[in-house]
mmCIF file of C-alpha atoms in Angstrom:
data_model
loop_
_atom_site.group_PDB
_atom_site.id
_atom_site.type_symbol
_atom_site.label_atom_id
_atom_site.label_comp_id
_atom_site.label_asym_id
_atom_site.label_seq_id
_atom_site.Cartn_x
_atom_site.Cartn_y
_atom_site.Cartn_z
ATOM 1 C CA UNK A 1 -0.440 49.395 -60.949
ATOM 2 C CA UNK A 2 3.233 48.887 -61.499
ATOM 3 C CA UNK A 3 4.852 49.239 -64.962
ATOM 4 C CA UNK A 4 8.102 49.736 -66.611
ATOM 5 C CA UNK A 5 8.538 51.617 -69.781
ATOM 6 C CA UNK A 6 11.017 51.460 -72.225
ATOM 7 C CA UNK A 7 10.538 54.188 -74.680
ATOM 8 C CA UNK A 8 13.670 53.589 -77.415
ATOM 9 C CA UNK A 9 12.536 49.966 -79.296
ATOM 10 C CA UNK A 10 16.146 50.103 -80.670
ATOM 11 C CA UNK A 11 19.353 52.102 -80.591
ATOM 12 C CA UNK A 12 22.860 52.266 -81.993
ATOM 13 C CA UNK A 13 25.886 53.117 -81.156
ATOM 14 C CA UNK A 14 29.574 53.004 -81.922
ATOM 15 C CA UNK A 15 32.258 51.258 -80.563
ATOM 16 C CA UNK A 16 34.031 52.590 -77.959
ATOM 17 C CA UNK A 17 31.374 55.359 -77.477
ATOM 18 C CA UNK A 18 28.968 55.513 -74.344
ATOM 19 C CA UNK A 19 25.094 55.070 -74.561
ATOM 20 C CA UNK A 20 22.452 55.629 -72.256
ATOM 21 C CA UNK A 21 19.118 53.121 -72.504
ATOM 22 C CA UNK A 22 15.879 54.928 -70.710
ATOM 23 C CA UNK A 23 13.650 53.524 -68.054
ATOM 24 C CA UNK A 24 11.070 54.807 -66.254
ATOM 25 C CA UNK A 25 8.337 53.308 -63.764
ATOM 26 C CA UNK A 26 5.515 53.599 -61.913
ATOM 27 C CA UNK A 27 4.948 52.442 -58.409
ATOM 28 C CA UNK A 28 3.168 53.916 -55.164
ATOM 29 C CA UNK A 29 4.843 51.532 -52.978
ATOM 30 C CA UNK A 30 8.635 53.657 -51.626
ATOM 31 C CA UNK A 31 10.313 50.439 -51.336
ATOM 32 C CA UNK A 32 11.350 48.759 -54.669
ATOM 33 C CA UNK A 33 14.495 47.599 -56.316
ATOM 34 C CA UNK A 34 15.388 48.271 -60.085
ATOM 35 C CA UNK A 35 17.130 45.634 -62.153
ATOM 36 C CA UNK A 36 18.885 45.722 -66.059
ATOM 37 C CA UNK A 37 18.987 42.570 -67.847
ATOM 38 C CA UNK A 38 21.255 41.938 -71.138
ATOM 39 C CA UNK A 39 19.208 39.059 -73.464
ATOM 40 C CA UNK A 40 21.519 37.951 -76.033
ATOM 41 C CA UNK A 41 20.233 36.060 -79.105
ATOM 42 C CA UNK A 42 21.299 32.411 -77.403
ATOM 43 C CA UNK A 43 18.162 33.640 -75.027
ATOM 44 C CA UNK A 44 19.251 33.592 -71.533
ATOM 45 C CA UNK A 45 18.525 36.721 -69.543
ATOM 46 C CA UNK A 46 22.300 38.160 -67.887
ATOM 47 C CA UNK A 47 21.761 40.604 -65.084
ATOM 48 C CA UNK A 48 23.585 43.267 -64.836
ATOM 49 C CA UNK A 49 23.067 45.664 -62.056
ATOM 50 C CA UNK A 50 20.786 46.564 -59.282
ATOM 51 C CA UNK A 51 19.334 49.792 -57.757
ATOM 52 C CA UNK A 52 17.120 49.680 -54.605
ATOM 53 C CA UNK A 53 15.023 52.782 -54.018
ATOM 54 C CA UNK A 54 16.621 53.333 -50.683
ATOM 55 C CA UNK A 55 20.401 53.442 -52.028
ATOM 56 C CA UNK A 56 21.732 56.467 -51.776
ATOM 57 C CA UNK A 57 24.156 56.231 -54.446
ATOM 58 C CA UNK A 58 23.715 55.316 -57.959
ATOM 59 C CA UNK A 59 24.865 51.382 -58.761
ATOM 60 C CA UNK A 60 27.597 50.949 -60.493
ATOM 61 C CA UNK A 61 28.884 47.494 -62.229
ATOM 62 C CA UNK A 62 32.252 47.909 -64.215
ATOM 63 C CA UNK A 63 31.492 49.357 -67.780
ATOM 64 C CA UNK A 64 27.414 49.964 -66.814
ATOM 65 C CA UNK A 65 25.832 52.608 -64.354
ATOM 66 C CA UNK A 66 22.253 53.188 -63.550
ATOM 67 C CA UNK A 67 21.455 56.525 -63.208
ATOM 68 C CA UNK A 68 18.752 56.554 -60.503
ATOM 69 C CA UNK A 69 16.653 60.163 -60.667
ATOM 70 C CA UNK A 70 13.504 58.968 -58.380
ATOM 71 C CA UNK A 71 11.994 61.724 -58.548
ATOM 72 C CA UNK A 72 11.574 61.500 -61.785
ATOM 73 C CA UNK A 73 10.705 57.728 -61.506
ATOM 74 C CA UNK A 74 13.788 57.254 -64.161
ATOM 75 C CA UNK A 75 16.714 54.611 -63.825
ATOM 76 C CA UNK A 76 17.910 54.611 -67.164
ATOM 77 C CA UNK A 77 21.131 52.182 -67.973
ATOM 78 C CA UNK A 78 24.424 53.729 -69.156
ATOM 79 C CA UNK A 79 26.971 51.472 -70.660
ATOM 80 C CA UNK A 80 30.680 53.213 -71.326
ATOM 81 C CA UNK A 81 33.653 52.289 -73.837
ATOM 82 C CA UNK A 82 31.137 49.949 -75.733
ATOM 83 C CA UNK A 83 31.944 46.905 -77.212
ATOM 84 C CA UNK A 84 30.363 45.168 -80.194
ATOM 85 C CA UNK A 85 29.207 41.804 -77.724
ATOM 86 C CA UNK A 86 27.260 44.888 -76.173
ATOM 87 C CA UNK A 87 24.609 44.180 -79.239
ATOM 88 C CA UNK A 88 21.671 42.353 -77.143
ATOM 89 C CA UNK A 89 18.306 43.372 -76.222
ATOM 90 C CA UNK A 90 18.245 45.062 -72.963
ATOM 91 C CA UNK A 91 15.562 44.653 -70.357
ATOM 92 C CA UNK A 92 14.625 47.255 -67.464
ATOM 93 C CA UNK A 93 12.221 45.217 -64.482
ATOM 94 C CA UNK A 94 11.255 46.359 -61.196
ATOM 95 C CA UNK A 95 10.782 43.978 -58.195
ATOM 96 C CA UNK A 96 7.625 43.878 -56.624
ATOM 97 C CA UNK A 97 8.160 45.750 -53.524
ATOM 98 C CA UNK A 98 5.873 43.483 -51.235
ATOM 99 C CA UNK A 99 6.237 39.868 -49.785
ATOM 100 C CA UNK A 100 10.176 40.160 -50.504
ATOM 101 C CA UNK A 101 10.683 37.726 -53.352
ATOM 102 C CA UNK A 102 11.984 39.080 -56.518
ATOM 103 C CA UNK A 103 8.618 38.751 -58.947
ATOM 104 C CA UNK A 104 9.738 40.911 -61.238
ATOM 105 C CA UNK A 105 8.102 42.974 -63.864
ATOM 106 C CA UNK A 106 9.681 43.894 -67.173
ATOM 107 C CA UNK A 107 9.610 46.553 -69.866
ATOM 108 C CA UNK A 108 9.159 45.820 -73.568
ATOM 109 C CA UNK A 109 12.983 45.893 -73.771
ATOM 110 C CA UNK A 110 15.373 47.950 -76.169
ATOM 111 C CA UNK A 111 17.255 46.360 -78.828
ATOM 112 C CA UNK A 112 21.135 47.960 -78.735
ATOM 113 C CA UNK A 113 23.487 47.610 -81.773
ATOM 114 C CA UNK A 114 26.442 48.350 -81.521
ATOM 115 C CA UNK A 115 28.713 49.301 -85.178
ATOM 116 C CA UNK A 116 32.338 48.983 -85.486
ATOM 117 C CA UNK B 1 28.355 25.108 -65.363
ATOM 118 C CA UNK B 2 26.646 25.542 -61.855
ATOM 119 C CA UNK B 3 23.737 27.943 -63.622
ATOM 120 C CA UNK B 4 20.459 27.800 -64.133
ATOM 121 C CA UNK B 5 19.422 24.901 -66.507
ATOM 122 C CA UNK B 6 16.769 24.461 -68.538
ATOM 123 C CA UNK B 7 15.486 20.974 -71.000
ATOM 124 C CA UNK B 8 14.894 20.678 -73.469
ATOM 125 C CA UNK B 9 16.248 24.036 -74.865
ATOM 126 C CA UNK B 10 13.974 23.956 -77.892
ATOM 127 C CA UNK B 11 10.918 21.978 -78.450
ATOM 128 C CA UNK B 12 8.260 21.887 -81.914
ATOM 129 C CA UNK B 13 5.242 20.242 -80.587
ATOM 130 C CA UNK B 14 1.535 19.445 -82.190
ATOM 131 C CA UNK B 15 -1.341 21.193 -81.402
ATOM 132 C CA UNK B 16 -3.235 19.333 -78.497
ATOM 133 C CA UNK B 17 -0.115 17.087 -77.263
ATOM 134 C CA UNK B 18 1.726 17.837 -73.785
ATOM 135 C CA UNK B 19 4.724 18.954 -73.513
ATOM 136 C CA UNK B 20 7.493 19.398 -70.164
ATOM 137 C CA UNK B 21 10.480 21.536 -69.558
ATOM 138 C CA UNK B 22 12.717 20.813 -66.817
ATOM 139 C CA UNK B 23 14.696 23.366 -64.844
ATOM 140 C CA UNK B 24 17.781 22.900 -62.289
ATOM 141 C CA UNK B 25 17.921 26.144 -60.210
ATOM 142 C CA UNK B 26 21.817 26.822 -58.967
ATOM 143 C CA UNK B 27 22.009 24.868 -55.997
ATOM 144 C CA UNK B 28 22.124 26.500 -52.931
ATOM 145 C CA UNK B 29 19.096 29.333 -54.072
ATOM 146 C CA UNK B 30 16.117 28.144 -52.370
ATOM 147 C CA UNK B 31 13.556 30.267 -54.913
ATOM 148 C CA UNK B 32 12.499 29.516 -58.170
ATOM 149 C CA UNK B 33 10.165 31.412 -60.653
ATOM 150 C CA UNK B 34 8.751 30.884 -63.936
ATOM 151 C CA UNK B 35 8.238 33.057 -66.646
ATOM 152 C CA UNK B 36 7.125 33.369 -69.877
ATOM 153 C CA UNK B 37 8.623 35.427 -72.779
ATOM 154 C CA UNK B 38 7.025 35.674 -76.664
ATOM 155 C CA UNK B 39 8.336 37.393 -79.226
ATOM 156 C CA UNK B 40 8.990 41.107 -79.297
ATOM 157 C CA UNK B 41 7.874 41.271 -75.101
ATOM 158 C CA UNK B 42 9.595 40.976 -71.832
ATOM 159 C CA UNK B 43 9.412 38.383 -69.818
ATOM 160 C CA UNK B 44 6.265 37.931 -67.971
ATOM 161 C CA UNK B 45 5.915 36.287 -64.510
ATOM 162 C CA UNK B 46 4.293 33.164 -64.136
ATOM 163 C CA UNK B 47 5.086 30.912 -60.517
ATOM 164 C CA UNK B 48 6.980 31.058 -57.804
ATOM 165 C CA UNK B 49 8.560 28.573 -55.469
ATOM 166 C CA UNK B 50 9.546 28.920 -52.184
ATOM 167 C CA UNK B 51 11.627 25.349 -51.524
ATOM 168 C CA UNK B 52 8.911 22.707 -52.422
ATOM 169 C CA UNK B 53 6.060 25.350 -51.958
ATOM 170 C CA UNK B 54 4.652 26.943 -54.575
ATOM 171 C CA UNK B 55 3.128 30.469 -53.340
ATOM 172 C CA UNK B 56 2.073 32.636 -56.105
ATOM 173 C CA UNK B 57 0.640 31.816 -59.185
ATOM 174 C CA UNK B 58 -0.103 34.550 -62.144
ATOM 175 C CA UNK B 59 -3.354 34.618 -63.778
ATOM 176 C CA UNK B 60 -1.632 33.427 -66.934
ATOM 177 C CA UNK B 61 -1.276 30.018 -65.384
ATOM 178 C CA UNK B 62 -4.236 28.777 -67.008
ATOM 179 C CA UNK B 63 -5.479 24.854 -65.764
ATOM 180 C CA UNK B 64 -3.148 23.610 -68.471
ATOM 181 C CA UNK B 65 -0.196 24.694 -66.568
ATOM 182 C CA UNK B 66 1.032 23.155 -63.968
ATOM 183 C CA UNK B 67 4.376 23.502 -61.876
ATOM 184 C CA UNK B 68 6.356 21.305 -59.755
ATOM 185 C CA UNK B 69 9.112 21.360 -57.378
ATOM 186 C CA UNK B 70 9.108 18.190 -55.399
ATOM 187 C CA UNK B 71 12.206 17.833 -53.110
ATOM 188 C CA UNK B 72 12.944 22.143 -53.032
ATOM 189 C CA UNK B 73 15.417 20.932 -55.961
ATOM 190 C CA UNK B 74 14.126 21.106 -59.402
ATOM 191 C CA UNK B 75 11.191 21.917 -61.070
ATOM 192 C CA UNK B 76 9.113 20.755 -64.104
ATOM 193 C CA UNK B 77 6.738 22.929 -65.635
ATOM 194 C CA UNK B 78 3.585 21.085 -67.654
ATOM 195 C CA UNK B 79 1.332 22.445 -70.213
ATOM 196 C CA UNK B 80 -1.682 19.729 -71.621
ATOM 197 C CA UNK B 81 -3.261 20.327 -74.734
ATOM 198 C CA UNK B 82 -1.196 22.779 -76.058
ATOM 199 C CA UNK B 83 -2.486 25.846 -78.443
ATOM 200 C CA UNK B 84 -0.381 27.938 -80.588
ATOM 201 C CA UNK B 85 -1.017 30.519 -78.405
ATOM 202 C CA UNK B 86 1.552 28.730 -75.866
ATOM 203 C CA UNK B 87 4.132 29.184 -78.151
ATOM 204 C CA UNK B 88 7.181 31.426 -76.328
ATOM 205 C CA UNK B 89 9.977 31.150 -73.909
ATOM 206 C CA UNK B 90 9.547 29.714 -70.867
ATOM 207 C CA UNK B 91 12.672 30.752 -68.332
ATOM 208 C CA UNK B 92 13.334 29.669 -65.283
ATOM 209 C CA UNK B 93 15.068 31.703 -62.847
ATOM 210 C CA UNK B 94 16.464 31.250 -59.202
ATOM 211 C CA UNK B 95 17.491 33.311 -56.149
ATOM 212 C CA UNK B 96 18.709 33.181 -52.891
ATOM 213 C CA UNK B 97 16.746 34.793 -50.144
ATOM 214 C CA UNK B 98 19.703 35.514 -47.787
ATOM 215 C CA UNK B 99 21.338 39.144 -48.084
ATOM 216 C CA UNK B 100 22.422 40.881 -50.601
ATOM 217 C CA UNK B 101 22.552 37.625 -52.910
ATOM 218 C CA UNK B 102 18.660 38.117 -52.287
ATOM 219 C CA UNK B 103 18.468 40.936 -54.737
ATOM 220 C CA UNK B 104 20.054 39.242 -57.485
ATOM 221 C CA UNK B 105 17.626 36.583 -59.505
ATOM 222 C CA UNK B 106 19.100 34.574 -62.252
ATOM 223 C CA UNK B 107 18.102 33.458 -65.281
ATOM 224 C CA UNK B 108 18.495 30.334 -67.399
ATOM 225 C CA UNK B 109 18.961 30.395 -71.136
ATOM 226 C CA UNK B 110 15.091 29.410 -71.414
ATOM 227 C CA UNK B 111 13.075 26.797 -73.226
ATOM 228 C CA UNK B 112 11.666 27.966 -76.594
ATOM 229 C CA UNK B 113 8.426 26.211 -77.574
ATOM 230 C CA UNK B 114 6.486 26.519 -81.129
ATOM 231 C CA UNK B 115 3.244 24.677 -81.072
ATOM 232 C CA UNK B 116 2.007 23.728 -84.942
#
């Protein structure tokens, strides 16, 4: 079965510094694409960036980076120079590699504060 | 704002009575997905559209629930006889299923629901 997990319930940081949020998943299937979503309190889900098992480079998307060790079955987030509207709950999901739509399943999320 | 869109964004309902949310996917994606989010969880899948069609349904869909997307536009999601249990998030989301703009799925701010 596939599943994301998102070991860190919540981190902190300060401004300015870099953090790294952990995923890992599990899936058989060798074609699958990786997603990070920010969820701010107002609710809606923001994405972010996008890996897809066959890249051959990590994604990169301004201030984040996913760093994509498949071997390991990681793609943790890594967000540089943060900023305090950085302080959201952060989702990890993987796309359901068959049928080509993006059904996507989610981990239990990490919640990321970041301190002046 | 040519997002996702989601009404009402908050709604306190009775136990018993039937409630609808409403979602306007951006306009030119031709798939649409619900899913539900409760507290402390990521979001969970629950329906997807393909234009008018709907072709998957999760098991969480109980008979309550039902989904709509007449004209490939919009789409209304139903639930009859609510239970506290229903109470969560319900976000809509939309994609495009030509290239890269395929692997991107995006979210609406989401329709919170407490049942009393």
């Amino acid at each position: 079965a596939q599943k994301i997990t998102q070991t860190q319930p919540g981190m902190f940081v300060q401004e300015k510094e870099a953090v790294t949020l952990d995923c890992t998943y599990d899936t058989s299937d060798p074609s699958y694409g990786l997603f990070w979503y920010k969820q701010p309190s107002s609710g809606e889900m923001i994405f972010l960036i996008y890996q897809g098992s066959y890249d051959q480079q990590n994604a990169t998307e301004g201030r984040y980076s996913l760093n994509f060790q498949k071997a390991r079955k990681s793609a943790n987030l890594v967000i540089s120079a943060s900023q305090l509207g950085d302080s959201a709950m952060y989702f990890c999901a993987m796309r359901r590699p068959s049928g080509g739509y993006n059904k996507l399943i989610f981990g239990a999320g990490t919640r990321l504060a970041v301190h002046p | 704002d040519t997002g996702v869109s989601q009404d009402p964004r908050h709604k306190i309902t009775k136990r018993g009575q039937n409630v609808t949310f409403r979602c306007d996917p951006i306009s030119e994606h031709n798939r649409l997905y619900w899913y539900r989010q409760t507290l402390g969880q990521g979001p969970e899948f629950l329906t997807y559209f393909q234009n008018e069609a709907q072709l998957e349904k999760s098991r969480l869909l109980s008979d309550r629930f039902s989904a709509e997307r007449p004209k490939g536009s919009f789409s209304t999601l139903e639930i009859q006889r609510t239970e506290q249990g229903d109470s969560a998030m319900y976000l809509c989301a939309s994609s495009s299923d030509t290239g890269d703009s395929g692997n991107t799925i995006y979210f609406g701010e989401g329709s919170w629901l407490t049942v009393v």
